[in-house]
Short mmCIF file of C-alpha atoms and ligand atoms in Angstrom, two decimals:
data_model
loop_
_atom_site.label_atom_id
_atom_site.label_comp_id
_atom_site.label_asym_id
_atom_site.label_seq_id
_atom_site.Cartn_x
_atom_site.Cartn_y
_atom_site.Cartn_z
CA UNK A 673 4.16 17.52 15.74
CA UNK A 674 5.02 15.90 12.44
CA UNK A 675 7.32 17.11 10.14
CA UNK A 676 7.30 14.04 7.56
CA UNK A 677 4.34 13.74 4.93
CA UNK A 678 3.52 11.46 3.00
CA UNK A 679 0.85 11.02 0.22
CA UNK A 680 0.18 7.39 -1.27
CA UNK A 681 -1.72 6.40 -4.21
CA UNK A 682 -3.26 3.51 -2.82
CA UNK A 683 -4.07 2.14 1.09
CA UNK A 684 -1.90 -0.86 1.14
CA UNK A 685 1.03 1.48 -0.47
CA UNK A 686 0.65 4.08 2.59
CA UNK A 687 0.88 0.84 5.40
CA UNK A 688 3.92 -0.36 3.26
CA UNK A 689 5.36 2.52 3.29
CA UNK A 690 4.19 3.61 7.07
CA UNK A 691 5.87 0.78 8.43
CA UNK A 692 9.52 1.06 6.59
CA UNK A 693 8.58 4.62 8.65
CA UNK A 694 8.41 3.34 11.51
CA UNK A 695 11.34 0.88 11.46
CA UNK A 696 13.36 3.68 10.99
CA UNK A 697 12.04 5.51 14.06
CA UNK A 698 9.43 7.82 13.14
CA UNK A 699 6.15 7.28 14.63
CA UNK A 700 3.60 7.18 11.92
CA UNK A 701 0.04 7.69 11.55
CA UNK A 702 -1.62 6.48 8.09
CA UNK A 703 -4.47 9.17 7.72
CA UNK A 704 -7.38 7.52 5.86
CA UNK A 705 -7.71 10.42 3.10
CA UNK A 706 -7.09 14.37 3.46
CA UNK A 707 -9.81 14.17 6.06
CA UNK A 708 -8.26 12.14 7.93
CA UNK A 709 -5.49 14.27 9.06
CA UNK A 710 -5.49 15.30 12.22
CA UNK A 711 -9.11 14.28 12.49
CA UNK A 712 -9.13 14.18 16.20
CA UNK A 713 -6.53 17.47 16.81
CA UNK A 714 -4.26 15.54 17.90
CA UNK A 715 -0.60 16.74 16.43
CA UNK A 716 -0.07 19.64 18.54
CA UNK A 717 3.87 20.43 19.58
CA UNK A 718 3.73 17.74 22.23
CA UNK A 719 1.95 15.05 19.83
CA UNK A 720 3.86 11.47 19.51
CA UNK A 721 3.65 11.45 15.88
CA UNK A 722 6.62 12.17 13.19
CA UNK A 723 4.99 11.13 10.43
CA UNK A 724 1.87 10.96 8.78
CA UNK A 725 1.38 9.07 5.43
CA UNK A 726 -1.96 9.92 3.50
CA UNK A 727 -3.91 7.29 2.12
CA UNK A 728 -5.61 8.03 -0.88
CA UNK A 729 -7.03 5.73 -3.52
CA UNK A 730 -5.83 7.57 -6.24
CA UNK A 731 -3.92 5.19 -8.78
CA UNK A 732 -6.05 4.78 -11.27
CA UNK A 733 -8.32 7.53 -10.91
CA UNK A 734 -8.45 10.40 -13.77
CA UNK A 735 -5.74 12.25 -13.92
CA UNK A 736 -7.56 15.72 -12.29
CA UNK A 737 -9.24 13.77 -9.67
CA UNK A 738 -5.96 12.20 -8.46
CA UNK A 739 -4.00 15.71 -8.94
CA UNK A 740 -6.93 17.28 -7.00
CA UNK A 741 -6.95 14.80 -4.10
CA UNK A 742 -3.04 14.36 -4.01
CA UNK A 743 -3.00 18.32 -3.86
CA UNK A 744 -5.64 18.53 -0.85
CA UNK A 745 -3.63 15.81 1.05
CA UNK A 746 -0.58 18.08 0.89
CA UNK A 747 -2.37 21.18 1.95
CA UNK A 748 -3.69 19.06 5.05
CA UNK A 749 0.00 17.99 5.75
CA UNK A 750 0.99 21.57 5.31
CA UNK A 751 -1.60 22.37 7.92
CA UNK A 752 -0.86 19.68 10.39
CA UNK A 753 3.14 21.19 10.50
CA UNK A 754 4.60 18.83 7.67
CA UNK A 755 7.60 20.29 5.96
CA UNK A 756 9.29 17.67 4.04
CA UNK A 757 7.11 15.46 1.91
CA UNK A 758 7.15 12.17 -0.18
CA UNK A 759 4.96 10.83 -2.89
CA UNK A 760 4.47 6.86 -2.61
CA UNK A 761 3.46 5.37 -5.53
CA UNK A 762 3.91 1.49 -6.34
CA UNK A 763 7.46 -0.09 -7.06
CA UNK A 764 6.34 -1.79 -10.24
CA UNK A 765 5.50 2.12 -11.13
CA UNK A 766 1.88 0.79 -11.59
CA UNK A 767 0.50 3.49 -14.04
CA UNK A 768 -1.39 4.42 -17.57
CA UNK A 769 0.82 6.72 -20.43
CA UNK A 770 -1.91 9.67 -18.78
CA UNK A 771 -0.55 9.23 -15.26
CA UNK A 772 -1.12 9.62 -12.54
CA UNK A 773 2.72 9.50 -11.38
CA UNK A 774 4.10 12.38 -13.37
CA UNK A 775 0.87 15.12 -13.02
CA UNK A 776 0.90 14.02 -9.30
CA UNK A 777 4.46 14.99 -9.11
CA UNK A 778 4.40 18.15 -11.16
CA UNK A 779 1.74 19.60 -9.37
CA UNK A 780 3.72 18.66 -6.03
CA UNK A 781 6.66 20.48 -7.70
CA UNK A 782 4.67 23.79 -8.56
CA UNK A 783 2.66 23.77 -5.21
CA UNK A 784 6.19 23.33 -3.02
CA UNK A 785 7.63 26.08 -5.64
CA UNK A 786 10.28 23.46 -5.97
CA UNK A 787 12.02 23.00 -9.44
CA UNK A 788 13.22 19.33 -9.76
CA UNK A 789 12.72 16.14 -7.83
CA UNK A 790 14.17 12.08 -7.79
CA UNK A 791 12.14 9.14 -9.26
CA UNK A 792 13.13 6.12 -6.90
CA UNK A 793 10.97 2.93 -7.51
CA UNK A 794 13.34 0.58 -6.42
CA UNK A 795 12.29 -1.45 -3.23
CA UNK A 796 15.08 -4.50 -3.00
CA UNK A 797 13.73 -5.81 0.24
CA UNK A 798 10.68 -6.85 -2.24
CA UNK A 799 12.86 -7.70 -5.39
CA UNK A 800 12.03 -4.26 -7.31
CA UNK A 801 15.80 -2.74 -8.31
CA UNK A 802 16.51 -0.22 -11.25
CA UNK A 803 19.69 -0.30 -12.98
CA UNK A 804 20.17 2.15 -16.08
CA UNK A 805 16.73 2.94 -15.84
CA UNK A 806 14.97 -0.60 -15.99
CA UNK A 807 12.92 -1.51 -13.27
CA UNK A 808 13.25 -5.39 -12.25
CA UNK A 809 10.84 -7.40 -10.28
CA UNK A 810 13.09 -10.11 -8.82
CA UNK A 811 15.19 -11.55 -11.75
CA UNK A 812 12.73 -9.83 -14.39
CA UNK A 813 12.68 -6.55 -16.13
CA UNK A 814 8.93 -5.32 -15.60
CA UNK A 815 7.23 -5.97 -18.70
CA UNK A 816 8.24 -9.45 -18.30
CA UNK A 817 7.21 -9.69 -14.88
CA UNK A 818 3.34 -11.10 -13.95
CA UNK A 819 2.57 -7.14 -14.16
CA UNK A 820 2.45 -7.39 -18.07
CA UNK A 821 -1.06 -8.25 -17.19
CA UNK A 822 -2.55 -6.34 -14.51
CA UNK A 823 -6.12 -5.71 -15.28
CA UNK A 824 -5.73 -2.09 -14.71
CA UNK A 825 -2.41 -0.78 -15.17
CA UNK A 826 -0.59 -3.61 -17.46
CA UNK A 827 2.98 -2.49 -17.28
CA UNK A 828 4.57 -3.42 -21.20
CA UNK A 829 7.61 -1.49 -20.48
CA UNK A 830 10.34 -1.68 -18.06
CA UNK A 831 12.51 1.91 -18.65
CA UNK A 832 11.47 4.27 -15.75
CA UNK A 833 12.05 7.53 -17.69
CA UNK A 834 10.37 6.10 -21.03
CA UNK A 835 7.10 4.98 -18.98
CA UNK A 836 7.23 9.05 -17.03
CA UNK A 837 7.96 11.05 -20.80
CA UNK A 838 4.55 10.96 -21.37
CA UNK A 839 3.33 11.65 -18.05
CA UNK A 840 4.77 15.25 -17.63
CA UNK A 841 5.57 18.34 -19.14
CA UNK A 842 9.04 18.49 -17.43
CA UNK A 843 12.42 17.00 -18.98
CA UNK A 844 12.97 13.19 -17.64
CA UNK A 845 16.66 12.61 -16.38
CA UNK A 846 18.54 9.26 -15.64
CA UNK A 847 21.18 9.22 -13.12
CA UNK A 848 22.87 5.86 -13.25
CA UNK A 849 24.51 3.95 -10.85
CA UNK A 850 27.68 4.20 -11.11
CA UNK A 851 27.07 8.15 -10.05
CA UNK A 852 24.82 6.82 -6.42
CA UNK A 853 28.16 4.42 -6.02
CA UNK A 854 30.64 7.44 -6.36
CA UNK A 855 28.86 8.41 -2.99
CA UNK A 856 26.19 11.35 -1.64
CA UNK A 857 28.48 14.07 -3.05
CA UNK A 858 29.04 12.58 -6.14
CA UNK A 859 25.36 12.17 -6.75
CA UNK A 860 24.43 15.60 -5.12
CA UNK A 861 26.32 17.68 -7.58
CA UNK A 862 25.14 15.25 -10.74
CA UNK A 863 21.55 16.28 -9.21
CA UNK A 864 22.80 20.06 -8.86
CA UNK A 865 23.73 19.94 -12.73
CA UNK A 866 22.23 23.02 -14.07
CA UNK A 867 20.68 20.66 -17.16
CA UNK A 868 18.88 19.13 -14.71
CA UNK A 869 17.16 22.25 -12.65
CA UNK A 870 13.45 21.48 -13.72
CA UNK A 871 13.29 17.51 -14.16
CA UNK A 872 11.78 14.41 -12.85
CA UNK A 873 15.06 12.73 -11.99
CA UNK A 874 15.21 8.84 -12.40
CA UNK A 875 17.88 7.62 -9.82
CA UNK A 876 19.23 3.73 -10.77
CA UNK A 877 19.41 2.04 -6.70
CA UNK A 878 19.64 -1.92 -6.46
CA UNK A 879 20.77 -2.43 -3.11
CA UNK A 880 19.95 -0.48 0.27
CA UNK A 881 23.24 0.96 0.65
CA UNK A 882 22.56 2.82 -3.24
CA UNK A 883 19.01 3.63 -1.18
CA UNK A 884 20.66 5.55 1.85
CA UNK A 885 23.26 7.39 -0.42
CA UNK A 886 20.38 9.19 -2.39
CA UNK A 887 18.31 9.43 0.29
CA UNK A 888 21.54 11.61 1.67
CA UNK A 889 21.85 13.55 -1.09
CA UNK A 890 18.33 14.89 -1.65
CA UNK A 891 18.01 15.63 2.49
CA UNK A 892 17.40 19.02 1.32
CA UNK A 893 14.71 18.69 -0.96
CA UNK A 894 11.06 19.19 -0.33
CA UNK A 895 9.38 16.35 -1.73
CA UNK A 896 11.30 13.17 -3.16
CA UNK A 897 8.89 10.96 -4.93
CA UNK A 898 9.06 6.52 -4.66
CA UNK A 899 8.16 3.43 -3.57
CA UNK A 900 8.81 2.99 0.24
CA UNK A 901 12.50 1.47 -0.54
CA UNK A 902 13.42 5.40 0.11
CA UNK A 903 12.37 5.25 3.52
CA UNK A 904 15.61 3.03 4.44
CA UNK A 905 17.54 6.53 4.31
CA UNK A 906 15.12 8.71 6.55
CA UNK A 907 15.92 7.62 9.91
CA UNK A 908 13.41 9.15 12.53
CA UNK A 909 13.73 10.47 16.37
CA UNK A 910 12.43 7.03 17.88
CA UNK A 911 14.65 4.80 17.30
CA UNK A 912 13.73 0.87 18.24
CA UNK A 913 10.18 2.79 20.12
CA UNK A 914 8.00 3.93 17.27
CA UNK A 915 5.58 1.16 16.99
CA UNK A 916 2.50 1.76 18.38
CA UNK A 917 0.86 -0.92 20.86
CA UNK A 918 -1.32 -3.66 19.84
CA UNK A 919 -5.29 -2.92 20.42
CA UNK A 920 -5.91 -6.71 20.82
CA UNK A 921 -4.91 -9.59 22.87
CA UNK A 922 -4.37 -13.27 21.63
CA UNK A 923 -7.32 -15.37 21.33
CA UNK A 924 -9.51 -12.28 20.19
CA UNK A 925 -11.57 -13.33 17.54
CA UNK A 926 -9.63 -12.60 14.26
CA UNK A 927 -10.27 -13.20 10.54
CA UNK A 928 -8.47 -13.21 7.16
CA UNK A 929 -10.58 -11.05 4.39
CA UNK A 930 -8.86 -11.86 0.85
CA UNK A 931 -10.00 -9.71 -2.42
CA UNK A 932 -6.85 -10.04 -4.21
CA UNK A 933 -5.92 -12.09 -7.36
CA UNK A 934 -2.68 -11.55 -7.47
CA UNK A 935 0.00 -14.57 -8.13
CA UNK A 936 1.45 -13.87 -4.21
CA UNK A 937 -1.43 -13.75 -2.56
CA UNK A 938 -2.97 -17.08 -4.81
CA UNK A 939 0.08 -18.95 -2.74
CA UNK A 940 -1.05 -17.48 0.43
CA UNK A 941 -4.73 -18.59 0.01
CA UNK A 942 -3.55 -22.42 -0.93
CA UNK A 943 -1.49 -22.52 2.15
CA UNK A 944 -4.47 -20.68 4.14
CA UNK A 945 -6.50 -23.61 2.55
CA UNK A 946 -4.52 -26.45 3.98
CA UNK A 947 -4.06 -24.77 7.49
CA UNK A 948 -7.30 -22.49 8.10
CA UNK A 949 -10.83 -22.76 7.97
CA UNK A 950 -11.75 -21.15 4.63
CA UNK A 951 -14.79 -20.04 2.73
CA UNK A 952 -14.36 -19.35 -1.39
CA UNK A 953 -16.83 -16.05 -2.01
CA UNK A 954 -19.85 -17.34 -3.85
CA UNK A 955 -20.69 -14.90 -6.83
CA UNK A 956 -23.30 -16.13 -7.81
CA UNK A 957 -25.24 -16.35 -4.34
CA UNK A 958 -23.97 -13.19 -3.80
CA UNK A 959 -25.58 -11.50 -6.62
CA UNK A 960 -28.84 -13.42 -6.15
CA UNK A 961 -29.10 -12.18 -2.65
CA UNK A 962 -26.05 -9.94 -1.76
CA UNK A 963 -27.34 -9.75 2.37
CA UNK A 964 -27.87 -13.91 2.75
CA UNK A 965 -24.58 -14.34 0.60
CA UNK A 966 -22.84 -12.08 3.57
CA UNK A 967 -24.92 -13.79 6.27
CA UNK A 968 -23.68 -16.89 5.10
CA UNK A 969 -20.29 -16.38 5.09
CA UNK A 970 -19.85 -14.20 8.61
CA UNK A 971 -22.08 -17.78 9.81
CA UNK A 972 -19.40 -19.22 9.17
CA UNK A 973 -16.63 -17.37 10.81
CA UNK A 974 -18.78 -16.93 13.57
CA UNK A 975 -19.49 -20.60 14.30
CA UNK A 976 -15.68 -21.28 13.89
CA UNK A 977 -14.79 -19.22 16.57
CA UNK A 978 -17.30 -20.72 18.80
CA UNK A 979 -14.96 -24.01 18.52
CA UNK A 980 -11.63 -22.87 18.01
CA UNK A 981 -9.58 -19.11 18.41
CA UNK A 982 -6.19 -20.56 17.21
CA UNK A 983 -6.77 -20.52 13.73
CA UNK A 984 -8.30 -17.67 12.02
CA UNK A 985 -10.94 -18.26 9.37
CA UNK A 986 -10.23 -17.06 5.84
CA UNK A 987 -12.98 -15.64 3.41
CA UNK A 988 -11.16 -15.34 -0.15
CA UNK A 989 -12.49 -14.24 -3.30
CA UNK A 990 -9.79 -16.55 -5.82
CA UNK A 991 -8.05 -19.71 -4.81
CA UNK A 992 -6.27 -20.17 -8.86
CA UNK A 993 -6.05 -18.01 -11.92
CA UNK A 994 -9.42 -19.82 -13.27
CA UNK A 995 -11.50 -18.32 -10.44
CA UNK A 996 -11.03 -14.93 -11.98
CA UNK A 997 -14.31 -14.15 -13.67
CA UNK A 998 -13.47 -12.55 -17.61
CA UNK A 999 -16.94 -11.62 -18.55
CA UNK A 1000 -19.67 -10.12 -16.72
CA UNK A 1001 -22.81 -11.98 -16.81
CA UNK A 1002 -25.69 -9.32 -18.65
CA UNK A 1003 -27.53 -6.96 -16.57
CA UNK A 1004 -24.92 -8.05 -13.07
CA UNK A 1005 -22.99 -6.66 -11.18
CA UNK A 1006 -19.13 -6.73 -12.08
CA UNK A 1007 -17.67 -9.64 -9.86
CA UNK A 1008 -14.35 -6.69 -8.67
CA UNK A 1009 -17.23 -4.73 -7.30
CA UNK A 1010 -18.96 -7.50 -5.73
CA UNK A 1011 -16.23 -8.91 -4.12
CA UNK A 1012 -14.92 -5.63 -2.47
CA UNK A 1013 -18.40 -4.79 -1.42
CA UNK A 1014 -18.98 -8.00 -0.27
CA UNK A 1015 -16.04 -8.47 1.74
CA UNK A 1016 -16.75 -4.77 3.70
CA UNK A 1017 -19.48 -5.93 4.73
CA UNK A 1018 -18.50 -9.33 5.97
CA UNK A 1019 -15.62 -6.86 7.84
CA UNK A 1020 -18.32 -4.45 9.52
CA UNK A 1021 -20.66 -7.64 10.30
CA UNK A 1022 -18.01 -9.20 11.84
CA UNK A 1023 -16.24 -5.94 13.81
CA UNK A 1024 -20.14 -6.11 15.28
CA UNK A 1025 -19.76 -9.55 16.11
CA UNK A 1026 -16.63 -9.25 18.02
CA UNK A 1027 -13.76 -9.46 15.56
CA UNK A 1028 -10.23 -7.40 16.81
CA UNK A 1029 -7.79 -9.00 14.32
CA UNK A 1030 -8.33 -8.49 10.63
CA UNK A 1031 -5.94 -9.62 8.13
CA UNK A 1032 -6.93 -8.04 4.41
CA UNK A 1033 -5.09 -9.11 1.22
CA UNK A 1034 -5.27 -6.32 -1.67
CA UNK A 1035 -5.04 -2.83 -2.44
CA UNK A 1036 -8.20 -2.31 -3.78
CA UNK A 1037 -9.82 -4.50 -1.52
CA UNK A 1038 -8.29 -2.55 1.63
CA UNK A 1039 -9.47 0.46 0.46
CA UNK A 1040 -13.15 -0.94 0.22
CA UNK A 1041 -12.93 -2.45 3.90
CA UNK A 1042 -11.12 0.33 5.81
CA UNK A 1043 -13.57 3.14 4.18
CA UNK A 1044 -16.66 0.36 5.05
CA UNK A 1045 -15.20 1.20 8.55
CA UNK A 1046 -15.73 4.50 8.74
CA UNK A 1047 -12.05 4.42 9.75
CA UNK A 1048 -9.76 7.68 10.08
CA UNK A 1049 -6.32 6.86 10.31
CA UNK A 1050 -4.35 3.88 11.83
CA UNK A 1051 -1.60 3.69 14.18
CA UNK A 1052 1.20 1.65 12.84
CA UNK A 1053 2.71 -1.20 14.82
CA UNK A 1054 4.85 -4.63 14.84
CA UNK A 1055 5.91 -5.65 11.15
CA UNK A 1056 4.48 -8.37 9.11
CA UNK A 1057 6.77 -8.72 6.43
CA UNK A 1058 8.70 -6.18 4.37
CA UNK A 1059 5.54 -3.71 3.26
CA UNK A 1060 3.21 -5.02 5.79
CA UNK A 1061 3.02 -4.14 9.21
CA UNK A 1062 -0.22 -4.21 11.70
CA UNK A 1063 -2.02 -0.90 12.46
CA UNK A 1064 -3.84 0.09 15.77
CA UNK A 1065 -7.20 1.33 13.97
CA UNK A 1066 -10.43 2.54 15.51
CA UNK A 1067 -13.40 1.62 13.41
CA UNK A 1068 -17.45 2.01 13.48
CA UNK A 1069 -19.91 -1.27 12.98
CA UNK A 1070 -23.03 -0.37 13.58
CA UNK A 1071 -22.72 2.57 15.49
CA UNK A 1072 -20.20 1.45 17.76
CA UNK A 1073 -17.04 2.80 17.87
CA UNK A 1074 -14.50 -0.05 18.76
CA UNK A 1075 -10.37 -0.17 18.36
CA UNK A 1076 -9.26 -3.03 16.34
CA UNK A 1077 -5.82 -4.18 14.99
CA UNK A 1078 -5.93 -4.20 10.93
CA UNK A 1079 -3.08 -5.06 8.59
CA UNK A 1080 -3.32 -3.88 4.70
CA UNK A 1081 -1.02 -6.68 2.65
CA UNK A 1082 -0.46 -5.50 -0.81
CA UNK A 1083 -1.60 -8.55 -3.12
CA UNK A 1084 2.46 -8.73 -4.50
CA UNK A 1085 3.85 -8.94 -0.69
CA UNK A 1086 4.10 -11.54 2.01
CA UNK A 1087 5.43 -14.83 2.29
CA UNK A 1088 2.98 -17.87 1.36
CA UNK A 1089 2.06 -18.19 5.30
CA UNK A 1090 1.35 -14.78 5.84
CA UNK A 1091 -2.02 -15.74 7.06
CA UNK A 1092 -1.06 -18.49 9.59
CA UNK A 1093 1.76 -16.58 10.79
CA UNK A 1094 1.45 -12.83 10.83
CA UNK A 1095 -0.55 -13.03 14.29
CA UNK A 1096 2.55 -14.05 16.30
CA UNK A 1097 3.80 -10.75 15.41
CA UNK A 1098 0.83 -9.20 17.07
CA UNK A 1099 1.78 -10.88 20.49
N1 ADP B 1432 -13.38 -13.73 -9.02
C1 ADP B 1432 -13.07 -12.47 -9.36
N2 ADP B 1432 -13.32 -12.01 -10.60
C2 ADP B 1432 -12.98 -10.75 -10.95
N3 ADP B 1432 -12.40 -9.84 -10.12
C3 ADP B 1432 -12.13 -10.24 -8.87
C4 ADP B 1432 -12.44 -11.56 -8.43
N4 ADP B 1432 -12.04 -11.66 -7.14
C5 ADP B 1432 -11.51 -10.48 -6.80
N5 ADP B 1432 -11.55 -9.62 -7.82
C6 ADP B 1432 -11.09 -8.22 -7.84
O1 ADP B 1432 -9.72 -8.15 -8.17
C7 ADP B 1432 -9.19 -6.93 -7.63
C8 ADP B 1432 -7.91 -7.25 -6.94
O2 ADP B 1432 -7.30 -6.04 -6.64
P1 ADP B 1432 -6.70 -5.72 -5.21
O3 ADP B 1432 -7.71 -5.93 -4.13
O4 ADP B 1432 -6.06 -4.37 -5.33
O5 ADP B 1432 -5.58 -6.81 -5.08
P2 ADP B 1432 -4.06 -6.69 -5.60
O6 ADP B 1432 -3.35 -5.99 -4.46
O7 ADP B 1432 -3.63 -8.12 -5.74
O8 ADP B 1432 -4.04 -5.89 -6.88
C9 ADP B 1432 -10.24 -6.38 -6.67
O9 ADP B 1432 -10.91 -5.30 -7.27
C10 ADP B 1432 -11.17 -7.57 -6.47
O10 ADP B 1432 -12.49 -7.18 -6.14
O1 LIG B 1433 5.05 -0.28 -3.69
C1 LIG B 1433 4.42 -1.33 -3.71
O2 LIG B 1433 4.71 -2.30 -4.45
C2 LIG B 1433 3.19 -1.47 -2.83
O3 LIG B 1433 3.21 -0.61 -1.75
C3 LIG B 1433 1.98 -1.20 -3.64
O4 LIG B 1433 1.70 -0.04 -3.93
C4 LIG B 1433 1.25 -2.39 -4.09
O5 LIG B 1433 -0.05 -2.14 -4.64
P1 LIG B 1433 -1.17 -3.35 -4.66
O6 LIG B 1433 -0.48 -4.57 -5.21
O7 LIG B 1433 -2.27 -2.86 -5.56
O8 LIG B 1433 -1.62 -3.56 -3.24
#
């Protein structure tokens, strides 16, 4: 039965932080929405899960539609056996001034009738540290970091508890480093301080080591809220055995599905260029005829792995910053919605062609394929690279149910040959 739950704001947030899970030694389950907890019955007493991360795409949602689906994920966890619980949002604390971090949190707070709670972005395996309350990306604060200009949640300030203030009604706290370095008593009596008995605390980490002493310290709470840095603290009952089994074998047909435009995953798709057959999404054929513009491209895979199974063919929607379209031709469809749409339904017409190995690049973008595939929830398996990990997943393509291995790679993670190399992992 699982006693860890987790609720994420966005898909490639719960595999990220599913798989630090699972290095620790908890098997996990990533439950595709409340629904998709224990869809299938299966976390009796004797079940071989420990933890069970909702997915939810919930980031930049309204405010009461992301309180009201964060709040029916925890009941489901609730209901499933979960007693401890962690909110996973993004460690560049991706987010408008109206949330959704802090009303997700307070309502969290109120439903647990718990009082206070820790704020722990920081993720150093992936560059993201906080020290006195600024949140770097590498050797940047944030709002000098390529996150200045997300399209959707352009981050223009890097202090934690000045981006949360306006989020919540609760006081905002900052417990610096120097406390998490005095040690897990140190820091749990600073977080016992009677001053700070109803806040959102912000906890400075920059290393792992800061990472396990608050995780430590706030082993009693209810819910702790992050980024999956956390994780490195919660060590789990399977040590070295939680990963779940690959559903493929090598040579299956595979494919790499890229929506994202994100500087990391630009690198990726130039070195997927020079190594991989590749296919640029076509907007404008698309939009003329959405169903030939698919047929076209799956053609194309298809043929490819007529000839050749070593080297999986990548569809990608934005090879430089250029390809990015700014204005929205009148009367068409906007190119973000085209290109997730377009790219589920290259991944269902290809499941249905014979696909097992599907490598997709974005959050938004995983979220439009895995829902395409009618998926429920995905076991987690071998590791990809910090954040991304490959996930046992059963899926639906035109009415056929059939088990395929999936991995969800934020656009910000991942080494530029990700897509040449994550498959050796899957061996
Ligand atoms: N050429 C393009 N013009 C405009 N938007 C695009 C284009 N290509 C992709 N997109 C959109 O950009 C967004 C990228 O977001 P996402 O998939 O979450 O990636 P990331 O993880 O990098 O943020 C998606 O909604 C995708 O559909
Ligand atoms: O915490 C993180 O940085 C990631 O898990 C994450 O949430 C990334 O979001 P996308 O870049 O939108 O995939």
């Amino acid at each position: 039965m699982p006693t860890l739950g987790a609720i994420a704001d966005d898909f490639t947030g719960a595999t990220d932080l599913a798989t630090m899970l699972v290095a620790r030694g908890h098997r996990t389950v990533v439950a595709v929405g409340p629904d998709g907890v224990d869809a299938e019955g299966a976390y009796g007493p004797d079940a071989d899960t420990d933890a069970v991360v909702v997915a939810l795409k919930s980031r930049t949602a309204p405010v009461a539609d992301a309180v009201g689906a964060s709040l029916a994920a925890l009941r489901a966890l609730r209901a499933a056996g979960c007693r401890r619980f962690y909110f996973k949002y993004c460690s560049t604390f991706d987010s408008t001034p109206k949330g959704n971090i802090g009303p997700v949190a307070d309502a969290f707070l109120d439903e647990l009738g718990e009082r206070r709670t820790v704020v722990v972005p920081s993720f150093p395996a992936t560059g993201r540290t906080v020290y006195r309350g600024r949140l770097f990306v590498h050797d940047e604060l944030l709002e000098e970091s390529p996150m200045r200009d997300h399209p959707l949640t352009p981050m223009r300030d890097s202090r934690v508890p000045r981006l949360l203030e306006p989020q919540t009604s609760r006081p905002v706290a900052l417990v610096g480093l120097d406390t998490v370095r005095a040690g897990a008593d140190a820091l749990r009596a600073a977080l016992d301080d009677p001053a700070l008995a109803d806040a959102l605390v912000v906890v400075d980490a920059v290393s792992d080591a800061d990472l396990r002493v608050i995780a430590a310290a706030t082993e009693n709470f209810a819910l702790v809220t992050g980024a999956a840095g956390l994780a490195v603290g919660l060590s789990g009952p399977h040590a070295g055995s939680a990963r779940a089994a690959a559903a493929s074998r090598p040579g299956d047909p595979a494919v790499v599905l890229s929506g994202s435009a994100s500087a990391a995953t630009r690198a990726q798709v130039a070195h997927g260029r020079a190594h991989l057959p590749h296919r640029k999404l076509d907007l404008a054929r698309l939009r003329e005829d959405f169903t030939g513009g698919v047929a076209d491209l799956t053609a194309f895979v298809r043929a490819y792995w007529r000839e050749d199974r070593e080297r999986p063919p990548l569809l990608y929607a934005v090879g430089s910053a250029e390809d990015l379209e700014q204005e929205t031709p009148a009367g068409a469809e906007p190119a973000a919605e085209l290109v997730e749409r377009a790219l589920a339904a290259c991944a269902v017409e290809l499941v249905a062609a014979g696909a097992r190995r599907l490598l997709v690049a974005g959050g938004e973008t995983s979220g439009a394929v895995v829902t395409a595939l009618g998926a429920r929830s995905l076991a987690v398996g071998a590791p990809i690279a910090p954040g991304v990990a490959w996930a046992r997943t059963e899926v639906t393509a035109h009415g056929r149910r059939e088990t395929v291995d999936l991995a969800l790679k934020s656009g910000n993670f991942g080494t530029a040959a990700i897509f040449t190399e994550a498959w050796e992992r899957l061996a």
